[in-house]
Coordinates of C-alpha atoms in Angstrom, one line a residue:
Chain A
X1 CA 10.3 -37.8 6.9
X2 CA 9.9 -38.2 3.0
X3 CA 10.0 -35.7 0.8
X4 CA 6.6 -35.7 -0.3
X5 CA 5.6 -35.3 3.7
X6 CA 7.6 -32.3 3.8
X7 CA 6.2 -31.0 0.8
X8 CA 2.6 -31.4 2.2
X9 CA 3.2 -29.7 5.7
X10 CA 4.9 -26.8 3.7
X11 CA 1.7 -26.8 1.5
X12 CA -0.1 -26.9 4.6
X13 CA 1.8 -24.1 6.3
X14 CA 1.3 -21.9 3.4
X15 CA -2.2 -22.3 3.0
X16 CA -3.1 -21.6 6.6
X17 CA -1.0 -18.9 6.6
X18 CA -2.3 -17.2 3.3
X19 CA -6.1 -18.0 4.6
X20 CA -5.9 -15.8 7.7
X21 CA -3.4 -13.1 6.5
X22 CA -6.1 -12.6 3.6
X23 CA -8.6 -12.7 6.3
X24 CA -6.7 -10.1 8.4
X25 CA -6.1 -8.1 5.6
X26 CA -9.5 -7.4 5.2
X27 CA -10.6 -7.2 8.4
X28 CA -8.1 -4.7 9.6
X29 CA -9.1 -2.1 6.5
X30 CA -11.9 -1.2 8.3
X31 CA -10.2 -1.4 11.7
X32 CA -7.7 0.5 10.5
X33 CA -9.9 3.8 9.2
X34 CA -11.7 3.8 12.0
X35 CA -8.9 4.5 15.0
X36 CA -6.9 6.4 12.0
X37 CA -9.6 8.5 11.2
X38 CA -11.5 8.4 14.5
X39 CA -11.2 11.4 16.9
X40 CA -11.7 11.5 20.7
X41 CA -12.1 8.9 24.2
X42 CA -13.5 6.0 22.5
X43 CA -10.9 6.0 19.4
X44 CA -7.9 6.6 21.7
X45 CA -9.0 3.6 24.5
X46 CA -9.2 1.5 21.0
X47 CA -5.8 2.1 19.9
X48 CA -4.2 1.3 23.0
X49 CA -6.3 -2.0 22.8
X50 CA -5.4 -2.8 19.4
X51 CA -1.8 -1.5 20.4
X52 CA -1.6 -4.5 23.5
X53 CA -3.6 -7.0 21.2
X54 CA -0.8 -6.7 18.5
X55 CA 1.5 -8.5 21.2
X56 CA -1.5 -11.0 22.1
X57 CA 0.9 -14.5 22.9
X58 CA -0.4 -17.1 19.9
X59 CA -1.2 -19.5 22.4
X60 CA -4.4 -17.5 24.3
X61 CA -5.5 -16.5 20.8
X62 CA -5.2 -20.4 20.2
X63 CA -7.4 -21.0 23.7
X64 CA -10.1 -18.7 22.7
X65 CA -10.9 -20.6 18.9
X66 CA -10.4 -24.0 21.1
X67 CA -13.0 -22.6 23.3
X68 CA -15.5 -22.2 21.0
X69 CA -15.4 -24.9 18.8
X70 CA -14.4 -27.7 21.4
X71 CA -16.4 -30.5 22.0
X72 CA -18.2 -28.5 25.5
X73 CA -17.8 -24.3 23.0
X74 CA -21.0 -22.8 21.8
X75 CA -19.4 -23.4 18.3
X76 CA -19.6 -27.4 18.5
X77 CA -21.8 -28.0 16.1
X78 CA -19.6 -26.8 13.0
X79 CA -17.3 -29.9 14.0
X80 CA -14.1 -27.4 13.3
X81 CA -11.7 -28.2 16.0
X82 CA -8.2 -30.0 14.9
X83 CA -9.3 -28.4 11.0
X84 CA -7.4 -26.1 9.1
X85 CA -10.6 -23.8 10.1
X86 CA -9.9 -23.6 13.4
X87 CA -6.2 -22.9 12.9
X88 CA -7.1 -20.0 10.5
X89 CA -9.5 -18.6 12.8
X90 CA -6.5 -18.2 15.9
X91 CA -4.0 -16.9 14.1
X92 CA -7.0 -14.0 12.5
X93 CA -7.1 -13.6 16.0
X94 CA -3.1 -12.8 15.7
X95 CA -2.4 -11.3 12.8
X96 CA -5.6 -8.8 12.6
X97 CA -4.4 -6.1 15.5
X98 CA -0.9 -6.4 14.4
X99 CA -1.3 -5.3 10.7
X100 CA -4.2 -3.0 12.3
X101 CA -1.2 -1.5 14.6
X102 CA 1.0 -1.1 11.9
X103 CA -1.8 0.8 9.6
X104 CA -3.2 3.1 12.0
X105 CA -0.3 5.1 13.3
X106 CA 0.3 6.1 9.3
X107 CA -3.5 6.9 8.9
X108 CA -3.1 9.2 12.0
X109 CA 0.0 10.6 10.4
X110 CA -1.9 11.7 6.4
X111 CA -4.9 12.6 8.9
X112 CA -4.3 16.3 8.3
X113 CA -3.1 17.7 5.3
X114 CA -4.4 14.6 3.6
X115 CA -8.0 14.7 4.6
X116 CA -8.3 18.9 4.8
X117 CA -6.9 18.6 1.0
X118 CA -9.5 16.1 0.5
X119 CA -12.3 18.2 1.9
X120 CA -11.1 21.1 0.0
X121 CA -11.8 19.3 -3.0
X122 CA -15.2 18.7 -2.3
X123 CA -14.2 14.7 -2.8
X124 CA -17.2 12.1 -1.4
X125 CA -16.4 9.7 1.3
X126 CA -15.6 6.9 -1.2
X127 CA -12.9 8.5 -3.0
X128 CA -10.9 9.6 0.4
X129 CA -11.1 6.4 1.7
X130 CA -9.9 4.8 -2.3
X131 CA -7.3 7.1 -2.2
X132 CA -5.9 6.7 1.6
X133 CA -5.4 3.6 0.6
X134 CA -3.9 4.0 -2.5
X135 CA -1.4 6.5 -1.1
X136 CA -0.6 3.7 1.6
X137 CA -0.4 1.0 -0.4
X138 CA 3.4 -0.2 0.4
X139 CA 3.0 0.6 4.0
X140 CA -0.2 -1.8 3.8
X141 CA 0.9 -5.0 1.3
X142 CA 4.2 -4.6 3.8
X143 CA 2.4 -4.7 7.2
X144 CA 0.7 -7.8 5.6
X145 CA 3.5 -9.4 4.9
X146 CA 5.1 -8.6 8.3
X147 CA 1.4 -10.5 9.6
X148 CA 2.2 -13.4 7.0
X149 CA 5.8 -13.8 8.2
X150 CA 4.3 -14.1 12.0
X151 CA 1.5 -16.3 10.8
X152 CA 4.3 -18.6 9.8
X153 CA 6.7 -18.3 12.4
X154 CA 3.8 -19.1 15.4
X155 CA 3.1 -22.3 17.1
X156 CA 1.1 -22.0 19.9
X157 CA -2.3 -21.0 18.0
X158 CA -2.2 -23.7 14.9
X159 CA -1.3 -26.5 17.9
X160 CA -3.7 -26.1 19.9
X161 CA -6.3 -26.0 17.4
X162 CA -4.8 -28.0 14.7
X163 CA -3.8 -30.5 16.8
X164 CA -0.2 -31.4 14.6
X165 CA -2.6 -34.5 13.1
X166 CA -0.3 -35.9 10.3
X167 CA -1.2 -35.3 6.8
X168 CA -3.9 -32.8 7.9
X169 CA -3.1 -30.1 9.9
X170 CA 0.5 -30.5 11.0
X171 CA 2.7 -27.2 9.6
X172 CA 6.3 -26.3 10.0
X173 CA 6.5 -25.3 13.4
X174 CA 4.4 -28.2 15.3
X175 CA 6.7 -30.6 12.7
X176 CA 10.0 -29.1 14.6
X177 CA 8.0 -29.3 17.9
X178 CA 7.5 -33.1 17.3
X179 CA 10.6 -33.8 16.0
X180 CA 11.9 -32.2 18.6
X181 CA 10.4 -33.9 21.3
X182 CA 10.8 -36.9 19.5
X183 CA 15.1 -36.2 19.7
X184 CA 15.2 -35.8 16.0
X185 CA 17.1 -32.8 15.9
X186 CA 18.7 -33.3 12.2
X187 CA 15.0 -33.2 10.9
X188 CA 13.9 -30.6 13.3
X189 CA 16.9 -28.7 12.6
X190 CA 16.2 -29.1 8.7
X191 CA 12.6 -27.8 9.2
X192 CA 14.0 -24.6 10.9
X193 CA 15.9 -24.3 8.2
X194 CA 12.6 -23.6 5.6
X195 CA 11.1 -22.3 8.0
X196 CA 13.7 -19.8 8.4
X197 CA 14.0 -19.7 4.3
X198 CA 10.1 -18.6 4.4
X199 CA 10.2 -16.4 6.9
X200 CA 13.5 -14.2 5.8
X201 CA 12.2 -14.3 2.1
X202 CA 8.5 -12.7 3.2
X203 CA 10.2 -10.0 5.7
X204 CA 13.1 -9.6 2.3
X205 CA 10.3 -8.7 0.2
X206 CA 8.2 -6.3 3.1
X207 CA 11.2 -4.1 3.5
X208 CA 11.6 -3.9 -0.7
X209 CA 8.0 -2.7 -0.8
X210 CA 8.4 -0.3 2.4
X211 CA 11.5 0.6 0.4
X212 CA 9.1 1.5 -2.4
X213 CA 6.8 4.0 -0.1
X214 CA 10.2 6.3 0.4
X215 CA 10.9 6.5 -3.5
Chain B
X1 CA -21.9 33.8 2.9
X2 CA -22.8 35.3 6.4
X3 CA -20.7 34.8 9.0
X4 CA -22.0 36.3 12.1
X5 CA -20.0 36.3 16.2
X6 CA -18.0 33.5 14.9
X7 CA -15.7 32.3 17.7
X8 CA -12.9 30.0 18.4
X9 CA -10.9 29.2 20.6
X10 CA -8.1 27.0 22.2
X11 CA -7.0 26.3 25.6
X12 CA -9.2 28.9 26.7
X13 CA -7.2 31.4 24.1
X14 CA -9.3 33.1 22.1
X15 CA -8.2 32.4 18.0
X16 CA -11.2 34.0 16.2
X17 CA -13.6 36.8 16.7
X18 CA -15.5 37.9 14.0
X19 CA -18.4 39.9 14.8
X20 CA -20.1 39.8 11.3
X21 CA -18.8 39.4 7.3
X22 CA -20.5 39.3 4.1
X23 CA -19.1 37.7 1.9
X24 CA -21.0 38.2 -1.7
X25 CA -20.4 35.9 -5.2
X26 CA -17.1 37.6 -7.1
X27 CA -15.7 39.2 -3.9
X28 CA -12.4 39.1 -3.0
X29 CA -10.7 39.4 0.8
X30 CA -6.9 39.2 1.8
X31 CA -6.4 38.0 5.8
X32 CA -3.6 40.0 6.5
X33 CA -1.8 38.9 10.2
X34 CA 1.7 37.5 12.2
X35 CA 1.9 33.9 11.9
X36 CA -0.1 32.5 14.6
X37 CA -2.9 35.1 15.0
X38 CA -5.9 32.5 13.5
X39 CA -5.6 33.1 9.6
X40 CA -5.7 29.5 9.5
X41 CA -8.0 28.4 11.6
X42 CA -10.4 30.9 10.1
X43 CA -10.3 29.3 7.0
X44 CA -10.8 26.1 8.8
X45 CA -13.3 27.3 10.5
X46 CA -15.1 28.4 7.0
X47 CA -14.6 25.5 5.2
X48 CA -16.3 23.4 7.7
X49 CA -13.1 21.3 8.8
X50 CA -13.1 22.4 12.4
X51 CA -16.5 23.2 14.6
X52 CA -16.8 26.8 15.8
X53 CA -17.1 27.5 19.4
X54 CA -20.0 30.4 19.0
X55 CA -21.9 32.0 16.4
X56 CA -23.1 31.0 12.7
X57 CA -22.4 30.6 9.3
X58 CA -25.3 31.0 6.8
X59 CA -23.3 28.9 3.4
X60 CA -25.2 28.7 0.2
X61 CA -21.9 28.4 -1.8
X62 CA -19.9 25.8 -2.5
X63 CA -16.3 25.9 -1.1
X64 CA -13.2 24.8 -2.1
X65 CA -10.1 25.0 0.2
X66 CA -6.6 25.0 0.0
X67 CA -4.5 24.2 2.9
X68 CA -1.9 25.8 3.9
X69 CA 0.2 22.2 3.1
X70 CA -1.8 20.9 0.5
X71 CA -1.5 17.0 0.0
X72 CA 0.7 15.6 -2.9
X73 CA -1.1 12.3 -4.3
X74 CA 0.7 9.9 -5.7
X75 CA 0.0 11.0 -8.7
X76 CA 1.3 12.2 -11.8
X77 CA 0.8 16.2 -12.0
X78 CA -1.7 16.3 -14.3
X79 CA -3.7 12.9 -12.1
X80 CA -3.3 15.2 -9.0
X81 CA -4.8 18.6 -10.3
X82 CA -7.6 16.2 -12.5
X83 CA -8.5 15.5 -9.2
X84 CA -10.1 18.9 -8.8
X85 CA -12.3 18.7 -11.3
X86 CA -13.4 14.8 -10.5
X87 CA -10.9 13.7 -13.0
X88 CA -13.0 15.3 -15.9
X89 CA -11.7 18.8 -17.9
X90 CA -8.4 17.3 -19.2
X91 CA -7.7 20.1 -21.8
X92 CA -8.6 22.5 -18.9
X93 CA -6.4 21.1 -16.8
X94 CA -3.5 21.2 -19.2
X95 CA -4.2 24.7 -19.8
X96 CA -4.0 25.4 -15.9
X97 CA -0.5 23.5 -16.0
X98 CA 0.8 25.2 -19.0
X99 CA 0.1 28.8 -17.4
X100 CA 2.0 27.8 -14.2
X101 CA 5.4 26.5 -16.5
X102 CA 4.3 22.9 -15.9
X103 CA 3.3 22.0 -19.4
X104 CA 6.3 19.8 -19.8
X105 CA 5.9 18.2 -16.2
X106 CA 2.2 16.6 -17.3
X107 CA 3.2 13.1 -16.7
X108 CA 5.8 13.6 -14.2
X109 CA 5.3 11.8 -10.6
X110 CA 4.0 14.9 -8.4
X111 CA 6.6 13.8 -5.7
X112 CA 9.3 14.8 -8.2
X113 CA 8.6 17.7 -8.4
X114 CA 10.4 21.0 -6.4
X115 CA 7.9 22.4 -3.8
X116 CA 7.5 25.6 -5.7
X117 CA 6.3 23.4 -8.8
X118 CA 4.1 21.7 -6.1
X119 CA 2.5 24.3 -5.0
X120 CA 1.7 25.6 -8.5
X121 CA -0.2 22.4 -9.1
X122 CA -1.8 22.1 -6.0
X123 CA -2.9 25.8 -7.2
X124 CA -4.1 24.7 -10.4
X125 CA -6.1 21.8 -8.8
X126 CA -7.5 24.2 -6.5
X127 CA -8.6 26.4 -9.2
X128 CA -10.4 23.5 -11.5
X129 CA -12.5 23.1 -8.5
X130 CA -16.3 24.0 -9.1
X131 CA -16.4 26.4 -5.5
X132 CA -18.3 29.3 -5.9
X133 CA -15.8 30.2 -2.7
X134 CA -12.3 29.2 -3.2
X135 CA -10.3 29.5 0.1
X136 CA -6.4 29.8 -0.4
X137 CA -4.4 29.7 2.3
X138 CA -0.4 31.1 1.6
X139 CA -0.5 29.8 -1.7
X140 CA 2.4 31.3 -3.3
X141 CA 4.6 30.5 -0.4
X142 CA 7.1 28.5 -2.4
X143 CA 7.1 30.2 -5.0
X144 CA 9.7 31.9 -7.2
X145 CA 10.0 35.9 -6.8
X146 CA 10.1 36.4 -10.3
X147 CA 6.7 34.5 -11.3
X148 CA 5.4 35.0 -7.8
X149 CA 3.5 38.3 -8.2
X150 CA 2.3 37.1 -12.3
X151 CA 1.1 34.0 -10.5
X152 CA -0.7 35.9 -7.7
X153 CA -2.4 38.2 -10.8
X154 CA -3.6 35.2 -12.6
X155 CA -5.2 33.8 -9.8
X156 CA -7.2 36.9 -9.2
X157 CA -8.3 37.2 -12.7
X158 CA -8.6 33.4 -13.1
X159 CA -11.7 34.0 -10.5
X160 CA -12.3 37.0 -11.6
X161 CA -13.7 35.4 -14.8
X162 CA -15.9 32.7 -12.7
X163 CA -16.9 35.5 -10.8
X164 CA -16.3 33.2 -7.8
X165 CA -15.2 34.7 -3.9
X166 CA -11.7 34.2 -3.2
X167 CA -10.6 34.6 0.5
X168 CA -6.9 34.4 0.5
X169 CA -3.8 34.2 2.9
X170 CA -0.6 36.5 1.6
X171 CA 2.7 37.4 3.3
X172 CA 3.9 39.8 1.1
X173 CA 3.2 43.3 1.1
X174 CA 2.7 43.7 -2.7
X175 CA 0.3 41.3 -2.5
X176 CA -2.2 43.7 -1.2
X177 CA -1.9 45.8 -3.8
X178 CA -3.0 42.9 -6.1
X179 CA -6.0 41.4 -3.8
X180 CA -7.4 44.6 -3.8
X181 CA -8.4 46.5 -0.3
X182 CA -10.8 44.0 1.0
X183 CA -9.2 43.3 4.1
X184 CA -9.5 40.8 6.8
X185 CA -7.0 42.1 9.9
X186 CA -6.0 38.8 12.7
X187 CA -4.9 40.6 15.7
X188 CA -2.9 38.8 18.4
X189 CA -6.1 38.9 20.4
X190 CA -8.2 37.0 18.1
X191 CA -10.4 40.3 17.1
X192 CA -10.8 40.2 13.4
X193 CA -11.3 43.5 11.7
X194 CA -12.9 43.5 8.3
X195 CA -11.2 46.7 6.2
X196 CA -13.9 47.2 2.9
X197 CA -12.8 49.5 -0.1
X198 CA -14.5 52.3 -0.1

């Protein structure tokens, strides 16, 4: 494999991986105030959901984007699978209840004292919800780290609707699969190895900006 | 404020039983009671934080409320007590401080300060509020004796002067003699008996 190939399906990796963390990020704000804030039956079955969906094996949330778009999904027509698209959208499916799961809990935590103060100061609904957030902030950019670093690490999802094409939609972890298969272990074990790199570096910086929530 | 057969209660325990108060612009009550016996839920109850189980409350004021635990922010001091006021009445705000021995603490993060300096700013904040009812629950809890009861006095005249109601958790004894002998008595049983100066 020549440099400039490993350079692209790192390029690749990143990209895919920053396009549905972003995503996830986004989506599970909402999520995330919702079975925080949210009292009685309905929250509670939720957050059990979201709880068991933050395990969800890679490879169903790969089988349910592959579904849809596939040649025979009601999704066909946007011509998405074996694209970048695709891959995005199965690991959103991934990475969404585990930041979610990792928000939640510390919403339920502040619900209290932080929303009773809050009230007490006659703040509108805007402001708690700006300010929940800004009081969580390191808890937050490092649960979306901690979805980045599985984003990268997963191969089930971005295979099956990626497809590993070469040049296009192959990423770190179908490259070591191949090679792999292929008996190349020097170049699979050289993948691992920035793979590894990535993955260490993105949990190195979520635990310095956990560590930053204690201070 | 009319508060009429107000009732609470949990796990089929009764909390709060108030048959009827009154409470009228510039008035002042202490709830007097053991840990436990629904101080805080009453005030819960009042500021519209937790649903009552029976009766009514008529509210044409505006409340502010102080929890027992108030909520640091992430903030510096004076960011968390501008909060109070919508982040408008600076020089108020630094008057507030200044009166509770924080004028040097301004800028400071609010998580470094002691809990006694916390609670005066979570004090002050409380007091920038616009309530025409403020609702203070153990507020000088971690505070110093020796600026306890002069903290406790300015309070009292600070509404005093805004003429607004002040319904107020104490623990200490000479605390009623500052409050005045407006008087709201928690019993173990939930029965709350309202003692008026004559």
């Amino acid at each position: 494999m020549s440099n400039s190939e490993l350079w692209q399906i790192i390029a690749t990796s990143l990209s895919v991986c920053l396009a549905s963390t972003t995503i996830s990020a986004f989506l599970s704000a909402p999520f995330s105030l919702a079975l925080g804030l949210g009292k009685g039956r309905a929250a509670k079955f939720f957050r059990t959901i979201v709880t068991a969906l933050s395990n969800i094996p890679p490879v169903v949330a790969g089988l349910v984007v592959y579904m849809l778009v596939s040649r025979s999904g009601p999704l066909s027509s946007l011509r998405l699978v074996y694209t970048k698209t695709a891959m995005v959208a199965a690991q959103v499916l991934v990475v969404t209840p585990l930041i979610t799961s990792v928000i939640f809990p510390v919403f339920m935590q502040m619900q209290n004292t932080f929303l009773e103060t809050c009230i007490g100061l006659s703040l509108p609904k805007g402001k708690i919800a700006y300010l929940l957030f800004r009081e969580c902030r390191y808890i937050y950019a490092s649960a979306i780290l901690i979805g980045f670093g599985r984003a990268m690490s997963e191969v089930a999802a971005v295979s099956m609707t990626g497809g590993n094409i070469r040049h296009k939609t192959r990423v770190l972890t179908t490259a070591i699969m191949l090679s792999t298969s292929k008996g190349d272990f020097k170049e699979a074990l050289s993948l691992s190895g920035v793979l590894i790199a990535l993955v260490l570096l993105v949990n190195f910086i979520a635990g310095r900006i956990k560590g930053l929530d204690a201070r | 404020m009319i508060v009429s057969n107000l009732k609470k209660s949990f796990n089929g325990k009764l909390v709060v039983d108030l048959p009827y108060l009154e409470i009228e612009k510039g008035s002042v009550y202490v709830l007097w009671g053991q840990n436990g016996h629904g101080k805080s839920t009453f005030m819960r109850l009042l500021a519209g934080i937790m649903p009552a189980d029976e009766g009514s409350i008529q509210n044409p004021m505006s409340i502010s409320y102080q929890p027992q635990t108030p909520y640091i922010f992430r903030y510096s001091c004076l960011g968390n007590v501008l909060l109070g006021s919508k982040g408008k009445d600076t020089a108020k705000a630094k008057e507030l401080l200044s009166c509770f021995g924080l004028a040097e603490k301004l800028h400071t993060s609010a998580h470094a300060l002691s809990g006694g300096q916390q609670q005066c700013m979570a004090l002050a904040r409380s007091l920038l509020t616009d309530g025409d009812l403020l609702l203070l629950d153990e507020p000088f809890s971690a505070i110093d004796a020796i600026r306890n009861d002069d903290i406790a006095r300015f309070t009292l005249d600070y509404c005093s002067k805004s003429s607004r109601a002040l319904l107020i958790v104490v623990h200490k004894p000479e605390h009623l003699g500052i409050f005045g002998h407006n008087r709201l008595l928690f019993s173990q049983s939930g029965l709350i008996t309202v003692e008026k100066a004559s």
